[in-house]
């Protein structure tokens, strides 16, 4: 394998119904830094049907080049058709690095493509860098085993690939004046050759979207003791207009449904205010919340790792502090005759 | 209908202890269990077999102790199990794992054609979720990941109807058999194992294969040698400075916290209470 043939950083632009997923724009931001360091172009590649209007947006968010495969069979995501498109592009243009959002479709596609390309794929990355001399992608993720991160490398194969967690990288401010190159490839796909069919797509935004979009989150941990005590977090959340989430231990204990788990194997969130209550702050949890604007931690143990990421920390008993906090808010409201109602900032 | 379920033995991350001095996992403290998602995969196969009849085989790659997860799968309702165990498999990443498992699947398929392969959504130790789609590519069958329901299996038409979970909702997919599914936990509840299964499991001895039992295997694609990804370094993430500690009595702490929150009151939606 001649490594010098492989040049450029590529981002998989995931689109659904003609709308680009947020994580793809975040990855263009992260990819821009890597491409600048390596002094190579940043490419975005997208597949679908009728997707040409999206190219401008991909460029505005940082890409120098947009690679497109537009075909009716690609209308809905399917592993078998999408991977054919990706293989075609990658084998022809040979990027050295490819990043995908760690969404259901992004992970599915990347896993299939890595197998056919016979190359390495790092899952659920939360930190990215590149070593300029060796041109190696340094993809880091929480390691199984304590509060440590592992950097995964792929030395002997190209392209180097990783899936990256949504909401941990930052998108650039779009620049609508930016110019870029658009490259289109045609593909020969036939619906009758497809072994899977998407019959229906059902959007059910009720459950989880509120965590992802919440401005204020009250997240509780196993230290709440039991499911009864956990209920006071709902009371706090109701009082201030917040959404409740939990750690994996809380979900495993059955106090909350999995949709409300925050962290590496749950949701990544970036609210304006994050209450981390009676949770230790394990690395797998922290990667899902550390980009919140204001983090308030309440924990009995002064050495709990959560205090390292908290903006403000209170060493104390949550079962004592939270009820008092609720009471204060309630009192404030009654003093103002129940008129204190603030509109949410968008 | 012949279903093969891929099952992995993993340390129980719920019970696992972290050594506070070294900040690493204390492996001795971790009992080995059947990957929880794989238990759901076996259960899903059992539910399908109830409708279609047929055979459920389970396949695992791991050290000899991994026979325990095959026995566990028999308890849930699998009919038979295969363990592939060999030094040459050690240190495999997801690419090398899917290669080794696909070699075993080819062997199983020769003896009894496989209609469906089921994997867990991910293994809780590495949690990559990459092995399932990898196997599907190697066997050249379509993968359907994140499955939450298998609603219909049509043996005449050789198709299945599947619900696949998406970021915000689900999609209904029709796939041709054979295909590979990876399943989410919500696909089913693990039922209590009936007594005859327990007895069968206790006595069961899985078939164990080594590399030498496979035909046309490229040893350079196995284990550590066949793994393109390597761990470069391990590090404790740069410690952010940590914020201010709010000191004082409980009441003082709460008052200070109120002051901080009131500065941000525009993000709060205070509910008026009676
Ligand atoms: C592969 C893998 C993936 C994982 N993914 C996730 C994930 O997505 N999300 C996640 O959260 N975890 C995840 N984990 C688990 C993670 O490592 C931790 O085990 C988990 O986050 C701990 O949950 P906890 O903080 O609620 O419980 P604990 O670690 O038990 O912490 C409880 C805390 O509460 C404090 N406390 C006790 N009583 C009180 C009180 N009365 N008042 C105040 N404080 C009190 C204690 O001091 C302690 O710090 C994952 C682990 C692995 C191995
Ligand atoms: N060593 C193994 N033996 C059998 N099945 C495995 C093995 N590793 C992974 N799998 C299967 O692949 C799924 C995903 O694993 P992973 O990609 O490691 O998260 C698991 O739920 C299993 O079904």
XYZ file of C-alpha atoms and ligand atoms in Angstrom:
696
model
C 0.000 0.000 0.000
C 1.446 3.335 -1.025
C 0.501 5.770 1.719
C 1.492 8.812 -0.322
C -1.422 8.177 -2.642
C -3.775 8.895 0.234
C -4.348 12.594 0.836
C -7.036 14.684 2.399
C -9.475 14.644 5.287
C -13.033 13.584 4.530
C -16.257 13.963 6.460
C -19.340 11.846 5.852
C -22.210 14.307 5.507
C -25.260 12.508 6.822
C -28.525 13.884 5.523
C -32.056 12.825 6.191
C -34.827 14.177 3.991
C -32.498 16.814 2.604
C -31.466 18.076 6.018
C -27.862 17.728 7.143
C -27.357 16.207 10.601
C -25.790 18.499 13.200
C -22.954 16.102 13.882
C -21.781 16.320 10.256
C -21.432 20.102 10.559
C -19.546 19.648 13.848
C -17.201 17.224 12.120
C -16.533 19.725 9.336
C -15.348 22.061 12.097
C -13.116 19.393 13.641
C -11.942 18.186 10.229
C -10.963 21.717 9.229
C -8.364 21.788 12.020
C -6.942 18.420 11.051
C -6.792 19.342 7.367
C -5.051 22.646 8.123
C -2.479 20.900 10.275
C -1.790 18.359 7.540
C -2.028 21.053 4.837
C -4.516 19.103 2.777
C -8.024 19.902 1.527
C -11.089 19.120 3.626
C -13.703 17.168 1.744
C -17.315 16.459 2.589
C -18.995 13.524 0.874
C -22.685 12.942 0.651
C -25.056 10.463 -0.851
C -28.764 10.625 -1.456
C -31.391 11.588 -3.963
C -31.801 15.225 -4.975
C -29.025 16.374 -2.668
C -27.267 18.862 -4.918
C -28.627 21.938 -3.112
C -26.800 20.835 0.041
C -23.310 21.296 -1.404
C -23.230 25.030 -0.653
C -23.932 24.439 3.003
C -21.144 21.864 3.250
C -18.710 24.415 1.814
C -19.989 27.212 4.049
C -19.265 25.046 7.087
C -15.654 24.517 6.110
C -15.225 22.044 3.245
C -12.955 22.817 0.287
C -14.447 20.042 -1.788
C -17.794 18.285 -1.900
C -18.093 14.789 -3.340
C -21.582 13.728 -4.283
C -23.369 10.621 -5.442
C -26.965 11.380 -6.335
C -29.249 8.493 -7.265
C -32.913 7.614 -6.609
C -31.931 4.302 -4.996
C -29.983 6.315 -2.399
C -33.099 8.167 -1.276
C -33.162 6.403 2.086
C -30.161 5.209 3.990
C -29.419 1.544 3.459
C -26.104 -0.091 4.233
C -25.892 -1.971 0.951
C -26.529 0.939 -1.407
C -24.703 3.605 0.596
C -21.596 1.543 1.028
C -21.335 1.023 -2.708
C -21.359 4.786 -3.145
C -18.751 5.326 -0.467
C -16.487 2.585 -1.825
C -16.634 4.181 -5.255
C -15.579 7.594 -3.934
C -12.918 6.352 -1.554
C -11.266 4.024 -4.027
C -11.125 6.760 -6.626
C -10.037 9.749 -4.517
C -8.177 8.021 -1.653
C -8.554 10.276 1.386
C -6.161 9.553 4.275
C -8.713 10.192 7.026
C -12.497 9.696 7.090
C -14.742 10.747 9.969
C -18.379 9.733 10.478
C -20.885 10.879 13.087
C -21.529 8.149 15.659
C -25.232 8.015 14.806
C -27.058 4.742 14.054
C -26.512 5.222 10.324
C -22.994 6.632 10.598
C -21.807 3.727 12.740
C -23.503 1.174 10.542
C -21.991 2.599 7.372
C -18.495 3.047 8.788
C -18.415 -0.542 10.113
C -19.391 -1.975 6.758
C -17.003 0.239 4.797
C -14.064 -0.532 7.126
C -14.548 -4.243 6.480
C -14.447 -3.866 2.716
C -11.548 -1.432 2.760
C -9.760 -3.669 5.282
C -8.820 -0.782 7.475
C -9.071 0.334 11.095
C -12.100 2.051 12.580
C -12.178 3.674 16.012
C -15.630 3.835 17.586
C -17.276 6.697 19.465
C -14.299 9.018 19.526
C -14.468 12.067 21.787
C -11.082 13.683 21.048
C -9.315 14.059 17.709
C -5.865 15.147 16.728
C -3.293 14.370 14.110
C 0.457 13.920 14.299
C 1.926 15.977 11.504
C 5.156 14.021 11.043
C 3.659 10.561 10.925
C 0.330 11.859 9.523
C -1.412 9.553 12.007
C -4.918 10.270 13.187
C -5.056 10.200 16.987
C -8.604 9.196 17.858
C -9.216 9.056 21.598
C -12.119 7.575 23.509
C -12.820 6.574 27.083
C -11.082 3.296 27.757
C -12.807 0.470 29.408
C -11.230 0.575 32.799
C -11.365 3.674 34.913
C -11.080 7.363 34.313
C -8.705 7.003 31.422
C -8.721 7.708 27.741
C -7.081 5.580 25.079
C -5.691 6.969 21.848
C -6.268 4.567 18.982
C -3.977 4.583 15.962
C -4.099 2.877 12.609
C -0.513 2.703 11.396
C -0.491 0.237 8.550
C -3.721 0.835 6.700
C -5.396 3.689 4.841
C -7.736 5.439 5.098
C -7.775 5.916 8.855
C -11.351 6.030 10.043
C -13.287 6.977 13.168
C -16.841 7.559 14.272
C -17.217 10.625 16.486
C -19.820 11.325 19.154
C -22.353 14.028 18.359
C -22.034 17.297 20.263
C -18.431 16.979 21.365
C -16.894 18.862 18.441
C -17.771 22.426 17.468
C -19.132 23.533 14.116
C -17.628 26.646 12.517
C -19.665 29.784 11.882
C -20.952 29.256 8.348
C -19.325 31.470 5.730
C -21.680 31.748 2.787
C -19.028 33.512 0.698
C -16.631 30.589 0.827
C -16.003 28.862 -2.480
C -15.280 25.229 -3.054
C -15.131 22.515 -5.649
C -18.072 20.224 -6.309
C -17.355 16.778 -7.683
C -20.119 14.483 -8.799
C -19.815 10.801 -9.469
C -22.442 8.667 -11.085
C -23.236 5.195 -9.891
C -25.061 2.248 -11.355
C -27.574 0.988 -8.806
C -30.754 -0.986 -9.404
C -33.592 -1.184 -6.936
C -34.285 -4.797 -7.865
C -30.781 -5.754 -6.739
C -31.359 -4.395 -3.255
C -31.947 -6.967 -0.546
C -33.471 -4.526 1.924
C -36.354 -2.096 1.505
C -37.298 0.778 3.766
C -41.086 0.590 3.915
C -41.766 3.405 6.329
C -39.994 5.940 8.529
C -41.697 7.010 11.727
C -40.456 10.065 13.559
C -41.053 9.910 17.249
C -39.549 12.995 18.762
C -41.434 12.888 22.026
C -39.012 10.951 24.178
C -35.476 11.890 23.612
C -35.455 15.182 21.828
C -36.191 16.994 25.068
C -32.890 15.879 26.574
C -30.918 16.899 23.521
C -32.652 20.264 23.355
C -33.081 21.023 27.042
C -31.552 24.259 28.311
C -31.473 23.001 31.851
C -30.840 19.401 32.889
C -31.056 17.861 36.334
C -28.999 14.689 36.200
C -29.041 12.297 39.104
C -26.732 9.435 40.049
C -26.784 6.293 42.081
C -26.000 8.333 45.197
C -29.656 9.345 45.392
C -30.029 6.030 47.166
C -33.319 4.727 45.857
C -36.022 5.405 43.357
C -38.140 7.281 45.926
C -35.376 9.743 46.709
C -34.783 10.143 43.016
C -38.244 11.669 42.710
C -37.109 14.906 44.392
C -35.029 15.541 41.277
C -38.251 15.580 39.294
C -39.631 18.092 41.738
C -36.584 20.318 41.295
C -36.808 19.932 37.535
C -40.500 20.849 37.531
C -39.831 23.901 39.662
C -37.226 25.379 37.344
C -38.345 24.019 33.996
C -35.603 21.447 33.571
C -35.412 17.959 32.091
C -34.313 14.967 34.168
C -31.519 12.643 33.095
C -29.423 10.009 34.810
C -26.194 8.031 34.849
C -25.932 4.525 33.527
C -26.048 3.074 37.024
C -29.393 4.768 37.550
C -30.706 3.368 34.285
C -29.403 -0.107 35.140
C -31.176 0.144 38.481
C -34.402 0.765 36.598
C -35.020 4.265 38.000
C -35.049 5.814 34.524
C -35.536 4.587 30.948
C -32.472 4.209 28.763
C -33.452 7.213 26.628
C -32.601 9.442 29.568
C -29.081 8.116 30.106
C -26.344 10.671 29.635
C -22.824 9.684 28.657
C -20.743 7.557 26.359
C -23.444 4.944 25.826
C -26.308 7.401 26.210
C -26.966 10.943 25.082
C -24.441 13.733 24.757
C -25.898 16.995 26.003
C -24.837 20.640 26.050
C -27.377 22.562 28.103
C -26.892 26.021 29.588
C -27.150 24.639 33.103
C -26.344 21.080 34.142
C -26.973 19.843 37.646
C -24.825 16.784 38.429
C -26.369 15.453 41.596
C -25.074 12.473 43.584
C -23.103 11.119 40.678
C -19.402 10.402 40.799
C -18.370 11.817 37.426
C -16.939 8.722 35.776
C -15.239 9.443 32.462
C -17.993 7.651 30.531
C -20.491 10.034 32.064
C -18.375 13.163 31.776
C -17.816 12.847 28.018
C -21.569 13.205 27.600
C -21.956 16.447 29.559
C -18.685 18.303 29.908
C -19.503 20.848 27.221
C -22.424 22.230 29.200
C -22.139 25.981 29.893
C -22.574 25.888 33.639
C -22.111 22.688 35.634
C -23.230 22.509 39.242
C -22.167 19.411 41.153
C -23.524 18.238 44.452
C -21.703 15.303 46.011
C -20.977 14.017 49.519
C -17.454 13.009 48.637
C -15.051 15.979 48.315
C -12.785 13.852 46.100
C -15.438 12.873 43.596
C -14.061 13.384 40.059
C -17.200 15.305 39.108
C -15.776 18.332 40.933
C -13.013 18.522 38.321
C -15.508 19.377 35.600
C -17.956 21.382 37.682
C -18.115 25.168 37.472
C -19.429 25.189 41.024
C -19.201 22.336 43.472
C -21.067 21.752 46.678
C -19.754 19.111 49.035
C -22.827 17.945 50.832
C -25.810 15.674 51.066
C -28.087 15.995 48.063
C -31.025 14.763 50.083
C -30.602 17.773 52.296
C -29.612 20.392 49.738
C -32.049 19.695 46.929
C -35.226 20.031 49.050
C -33.931 23.341 50.392
C -33.230 24.543 46.905
C -36.728 23.617 45.793
C -38.134 25.437 48.798
C -36.171 28.582 47.975
C -37.479 28.630 44.446
C -41.019 28.062 45.597
C -40.722 30.838 48.112
C -39.364 33.174 45.476
C -42.315 32.448 43.286
C -44.885 32.990 45.996
C -43.213 36.258 47.032
C -43.663 37.493 43.526
C -47.235 36.267 43.572
C -46.505 33.549 41.077
C -45.648 36.098 38.448
C -42.073 35.050 37.976
C -42.085 33.333 34.680
C -39.170 33.806 32.399
C -39.312 33.105 28.727
C -36.747 30.639 27.506
C -33.817 31.966 25.621
C -33.475 30.379 22.226
C -35.046 -21.840 9.913
C -31.458 -21.884 11.158
C -30.417 -18.908 13.262
C -26.879 -18.325 14.507
C -26.439 -15.944 17.428
C -22.982 -14.499 18.116
C -22.363 -14.183 21.845
C -19.445 -12.700 23.724
C -18.166 -13.114 27.235
C -17.511 -9.743 28.889
C -16.585 -8.508 32.362
C -19.624 -7.252 34.249
C -19.166 -3.482 34.115
C -21.871 -2.956 36.711
C -19.858 -4.661 39.401
C -16.428 -3.777 38.190
C -14.235 -1.837 40.590
C -11.886 0.918 39.669
C -8.594 0.943 41.543
C -8.482 4.516 42.828
C -4.663 4.553 42.975
C -3.924 3.553 39.428
C -7.259 4.721 38.063
C -7.593 1.477 36.184
C -9.933 -1.409 36.231
C -9.481 -4.093 38.803
C -10.095 -7.102 36.593
C -10.138 -9.580 39.437
C -13.214 -7.857 40.766
C -15.124 -8.376 37.553
C -17.134 -11.536 37.116
C -17.468 -12.639 33.500
C -20.983 -12.614 32.071
C -22.826 -13.065 28.802
C -22.881 -9.649 27.114
C -26.371 -8.374 28.059
C -27.255 -7.406 24.479
C -26.342 -10.911 23.349
C -28.747 -12.380 25.895
C -31.445 -10.326 24.162
C -30.170 -11.623 20.827
C -30.589 -15.238 21.966
C -34.038 -14.446 23.350
C -34.999 -12.855 20.022
C -33.934 -16.038 18.241
C -36.030 -18.110 20.651
C -39.109 -15.979 19.876
C -38.571 -16.407 16.140
C -38.128 -20.164 16.502
C -41.433 -20.347 18.356
C -43.120 -19.184 15.158
C -41.009 -20.825 12.483
C -39.465 -23.854 14.139
C -35.854 -24.682 13.382
C -32.501 -24.577 15.098
C -30.617 -21.959 17.073
C -26.845 -22.234 17.150
C -24.680 -19.898 19.185
C -21.142 -18.964 18.309
C -18.522 -17.355 20.491
C -14.870 -16.512 20.191
C -12.868 -16.382 23.384
C -10.774 -18.281 25.888
C -11.907 -21.777 27.040
C -13.834 -20.205 29.958
C -16.152 -18.636 27.380
C -18.005 -21.968 27.252
C -19.899 -20.441 30.192
C -21.709 -17.968 27.929
C -22.620 -20.748 25.544
C -24.134 -22.704 28.432
C -25.982 -19.553 29.461
C -27.348 -19.248 25.914
C -28.520 -22.870 26.024
C -30.325 -21.955 29.228
C -32.152 -19.147 27.451
C -33.133 -21.594 24.739
C -30.417 -22.115 22.125
C -30.076 -25.643 20.762
C -26.325 -25.939 20.375
C -23.114 -23.961 20.581
C -19.686 -23.512 19.055
C -16.666 -21.907 20.654
C -13.694 -20.863 18.626
C -10.669 -20.669 20.841
C -7.042 -20.398 19.831
C -3.995 -18.338 20.747
C -3.997 -17.075 17.179
C -7.270 -15.208 17.815
C -5.950 -13.265 20.794
C -5.745 -9.500 20.665
C -8.245 -9.155 17.827
C -9.880 -5.799 17.127
C -13.290 -5.657 15.454
C -11.923 -6.334 11.962
C -10.009 -9.444 13.008
C -12.938 -10.576 15.175
C -15.405 -10.421 12.323
C -12.927 -12.306 10.136
C -12.510 -15.149 12.633
C -16.231 -15.385 13.309
C -17.007 -15.421 9.587
C -14.660 -18.393 9.126
C -16.611 -20.302 11.770
C -19.895 -19.197 10.215
C -18.794 -20.530 6.830
C -18.115 -23.886 8.442
C -21.469 -23.915 10.213
C -23.230 -22.814 7.031
C -21.775 -25.748 5.079
C -23.205 -28.239 7.475
C -26.575 -26.493 7.953
C -27.389 -23.430 5.804
C -27.827 -20.294 7.908
C -30.955 -18.145 7.381
C -30.246 -15.443 9.911
C -27.397 -14.211 12.103
C -28.165 -12.183 15.210
C -25.640 -10.105 17.171
C -25.978 -7.742 20.093
C -26.039 -4.008 19.417
C -22.643 -3.824 21.046
C -20.453 -5.569 23.575
C -20.374 -3.632 26.850
C -16.613 -3.951 27.246
C -15.481 -2.322 24.033
C -18.814 -0.985 22.947
C -18.065 -0.460 19.333
C -20.983 -2.199 17.622
C -18.737 -2.835 14.649
C -18.514 -6.603 14.638
C -22.090 -7.263 13.431
C -21.954 -5.200 10.218
C -18.435 -6.548 9.675
C -19.661 -10.149 9.715
C -22.514 -9.242 7.360
C -20.094 -7.806 4.815
C -17.842 -10.833 5.019
C -20.770 -13.228 4.566
C -22.188 -10.945 1.864
C -25.603 -10.647 3.460
C -27.439 -7.417 4.323
C -27.003 -6.078 7.875
C -29.825 -4.386 9.737
C -28.548 -2.721 12.915
C -30.364 -1.373 16.001
C -33.322 -3.722 15.650
C -36.159 -3.266 18.163
C -38.696 -5.670 16.708
C -38.870 -8.621 14.313
C -42.504 -8.547 13.387
C -42.824 -11.132 10.682
C -40.785 -13.946 9.216
C -41.991 -15.264 5.892
C -40.231 -18.520 5.102
C -41.847 -18.996 1.682
C -40.873 -15.569 0.423
C -37.681 -15.660 2.491
C -38.204 -12.206 3.952
C -38.405 -10.602 7.397
C -40.079 -7.428 8.589
C -37.994 -5.462 11.046
C -38.272 -2.278 13.071
C -34.968 -0.438 13.244
C -34.385 2.277 15.820
C -33.210 5.659 14.551
C -31.976 8.772 16.352
C -35.517 10.080 16.531
C -37.960 7.316 15.796
C -37.761 4.080 13.868
C -38.014 2.664 10.365
C -39.794 -0.387 9.075
C -37.542 -2.533 6.897
C -38.147 -5.587 4.809
C -35.018 -7.678 4.395
C -34.318 -10.796 2.391
C -33.056 -13.895 4.145
C -30.336 -14.609 4.939
C -29.571 -11.379 6.736
C -27.809 -10.203 9.895
C -29.511 -8.292 12.689
C -28.008 -6.464 15.655
C -30.509 -6.028 18.460
C -31.271 -3.368 21.052
C -32.324 -4.235 24.603
C -35.898 -3.149 24.097
C -36.490 -5.928 21.588
C -37.599 -8.236 24.421
C -37.399 -9.147 28.074
C -35.283 -12.057 29.140
C -37.625 -14.677 30.480
C -36.921 -17.114 33.248
C -35.340 -20.228 31.826
C -37.497 -23.333 31.962
C -36.138 -26.198 34.034
C -35.351 -28.535 31.118
C -33.160 -25.817 29.595
C -31.241 -25.464 32.841
C -30.625 -29.184 32.988
C -29.569 -29.277 29.358
C -27.242 -26.304 29.895
C -25.574 -27.846 32.906
C -24.628 -30.930 30.917
C -23.922 -29.217 27.628
C -20.456 -29.354 26.110
C -20.015 -27.014 23.148
C -18.024 -27.899 20.077
C -14.623 -26.212 20.292
C -12.681 -25.293 17.187
C -9.123 -24.072 16.742
C -7.680 -22.317 13.703
C -6.564 -25.687 12.324
C -10.218 -26.730 12.050
C -10.884 -24.081 9.389
C -10.253 -24.283 5.670
C -8.739 -21.419 3.679
C -7.929 -19.268 6.615
C -5.467 -16.447 6.177
C -3.611 -16.356 9.470
C -2.320 -12.859 8.821
C -5.893 -11.595 9.229
C -6.318 -13.109 12.691
C -5.729 -11.801 16.191
C -3.302 -9.007 16.922
C -1.602 -9.397 13.537
C -4.860 -8.930 11.689
C -5.897 -5.871 13.694
C -5.313 -2.514 12.023
C -6.089 -0.515 15.154
C -3.681 -0.352 18.066
C -3.760 1.484 21.359
C -1.227 4.277 21.053
C -1.316 5.614 24.564
C -3.500 5.725 27.622
C -3.885 8.947 29.517
C -5.960 10.598 32.174
C -7.777 13.389 30.415
C -6.344 16.827 31.121
C -7.935 17.809 34.393
C -9.899 20.954 34.019
C -9.084 23.243 36.898
C -12.332 22.437 38.507
C -14.551 25.179 39.622
C -15.220 27.015 42.803
C -16.338 25.122 45.833
C -19.326 26.634 47.528
C -18.515 26.545 51.220
C -20.403 27.103 54.439
C -23.360 25.607 56.227
C -26.042 23.940 54.179
C -28.195 27.050 54.243
C -25.302 29.262 53.207
C -24.495 26.872 50.391
C -28.074 26.918 49.161
C -28.200 30.712 49.340
C -25.022 31.096 47.328
C -26.298 28.612 44.800
C -29.521 30.618 44.500
C -27.480 33.744 43.750
C -25.613 31.951 40.991
C -28.798 30.550 39.500
C -30.584 33.887 39.659
C -27.895 35.340 37.429
C -29.004 32.775 34.887
C -32.689 33.162 35.552
C -33.421 33.838 31.899
C -32.788 30.161 31.147
C -34.972 28.941 33.961
C -38.700 28.624 33.551
C -40.053 29.089 37.015
C -43.397 27.431 37.414
C -45.804 29.450 39.453
C -46.976 27.373 42.361
C -50.208 27.768 44.242
C -18.229 0.816 28.431
C -18.879 1.653 29.481
C -19.804 2.613 29.103
C -20.428 3.423 30.073
N -21.319 4.370 29.668
C -21.856 5.203 30.602
C -22.754 6.254 30.234
O -23.115 6.432 29.068
N -23.242 7.056 31.194
C -22.905 6.911 32.517
O -23.379 7.698 33.344
N -22.091 5.919 32.894
C -21.569 5.055 31.971
N -20.745 4.048 32.391
C -20.631 3.787 33.822
C -19.645 4.708 34.525
O -18.348 4.183 34.414
C -20.013 4.809 36.023
O -20.043 3.521 36.568
C -21.357 5.481 36.274
O -21.450 6.705 35.576
C -21.497 5.744 37.763
O -22.797 6.196 38.044
P -23.074 7.111 39.320
O -22.180 8.277 39.276
O -24.535 7.337 39.322
O -22.778 6.136 40.539
P -21.539 6.082 41.515
O -20.259 6.022 40.785
O -21.873 4.998 42.463
O -21.555 7.484 42.248
C -22.461 7.870 43.234
C -21.961 9.176 43.826
O -22.952 9.722 44.681
C -22.316 10.287 45.810
N -23.329 10.289 46.879
C -23.807 9.232 47.565
N -24.794 9.645 48.408
C -24.917 10.975 48.234
C -25.757 11.959 48.800
N -26.687 11.662 49.716
N -25.607 13.235 48.418
C -24.674 13.567 47.490
N -23.868 12.681 46.917
C -23.978 11.392 47.275
C -21.132 9.409 46.073
O -20.131 10.149 46.752
C -20.693 9.036 44.660
O -19.734 9.948 44.169
C -20.116 3.246 31.448
C -19.180 2.283 31.819
C -18.566 1.491 30.857
C -17.551 0.483 31.298
N -15.627 -12.544 20.554
C -16.881 -12.577 20.104
N -17.541 -13.761 19.982
C -18.817 -13.803 19.529
N -19.515 -12.714 19.175
C -18.921 -11.512 19.272
C -17.576 -11.373 19.729
N -17.274 -10.055 19.713
C -18.375 -9.406 19.282
N -19.375 -10.278 19.008
C -20.731 -9.969 18.528
O -20.752 -8.661 17.996
C -21.587 -7.802 18.759
C -21.004 -6.406 18.786
O -19.749 -6.400 19.429
P -18.771 -5.124 19.377
O -18.657 -4.741 17.944
O -17.492 -5.630 19.968
O -19.423 -4.049 20.198
C -21.736 -8.498 20.095
O -22.930 -8.116 20.739
C -21.720 -9.969 19.680
O -22.989 -10.359 19.187
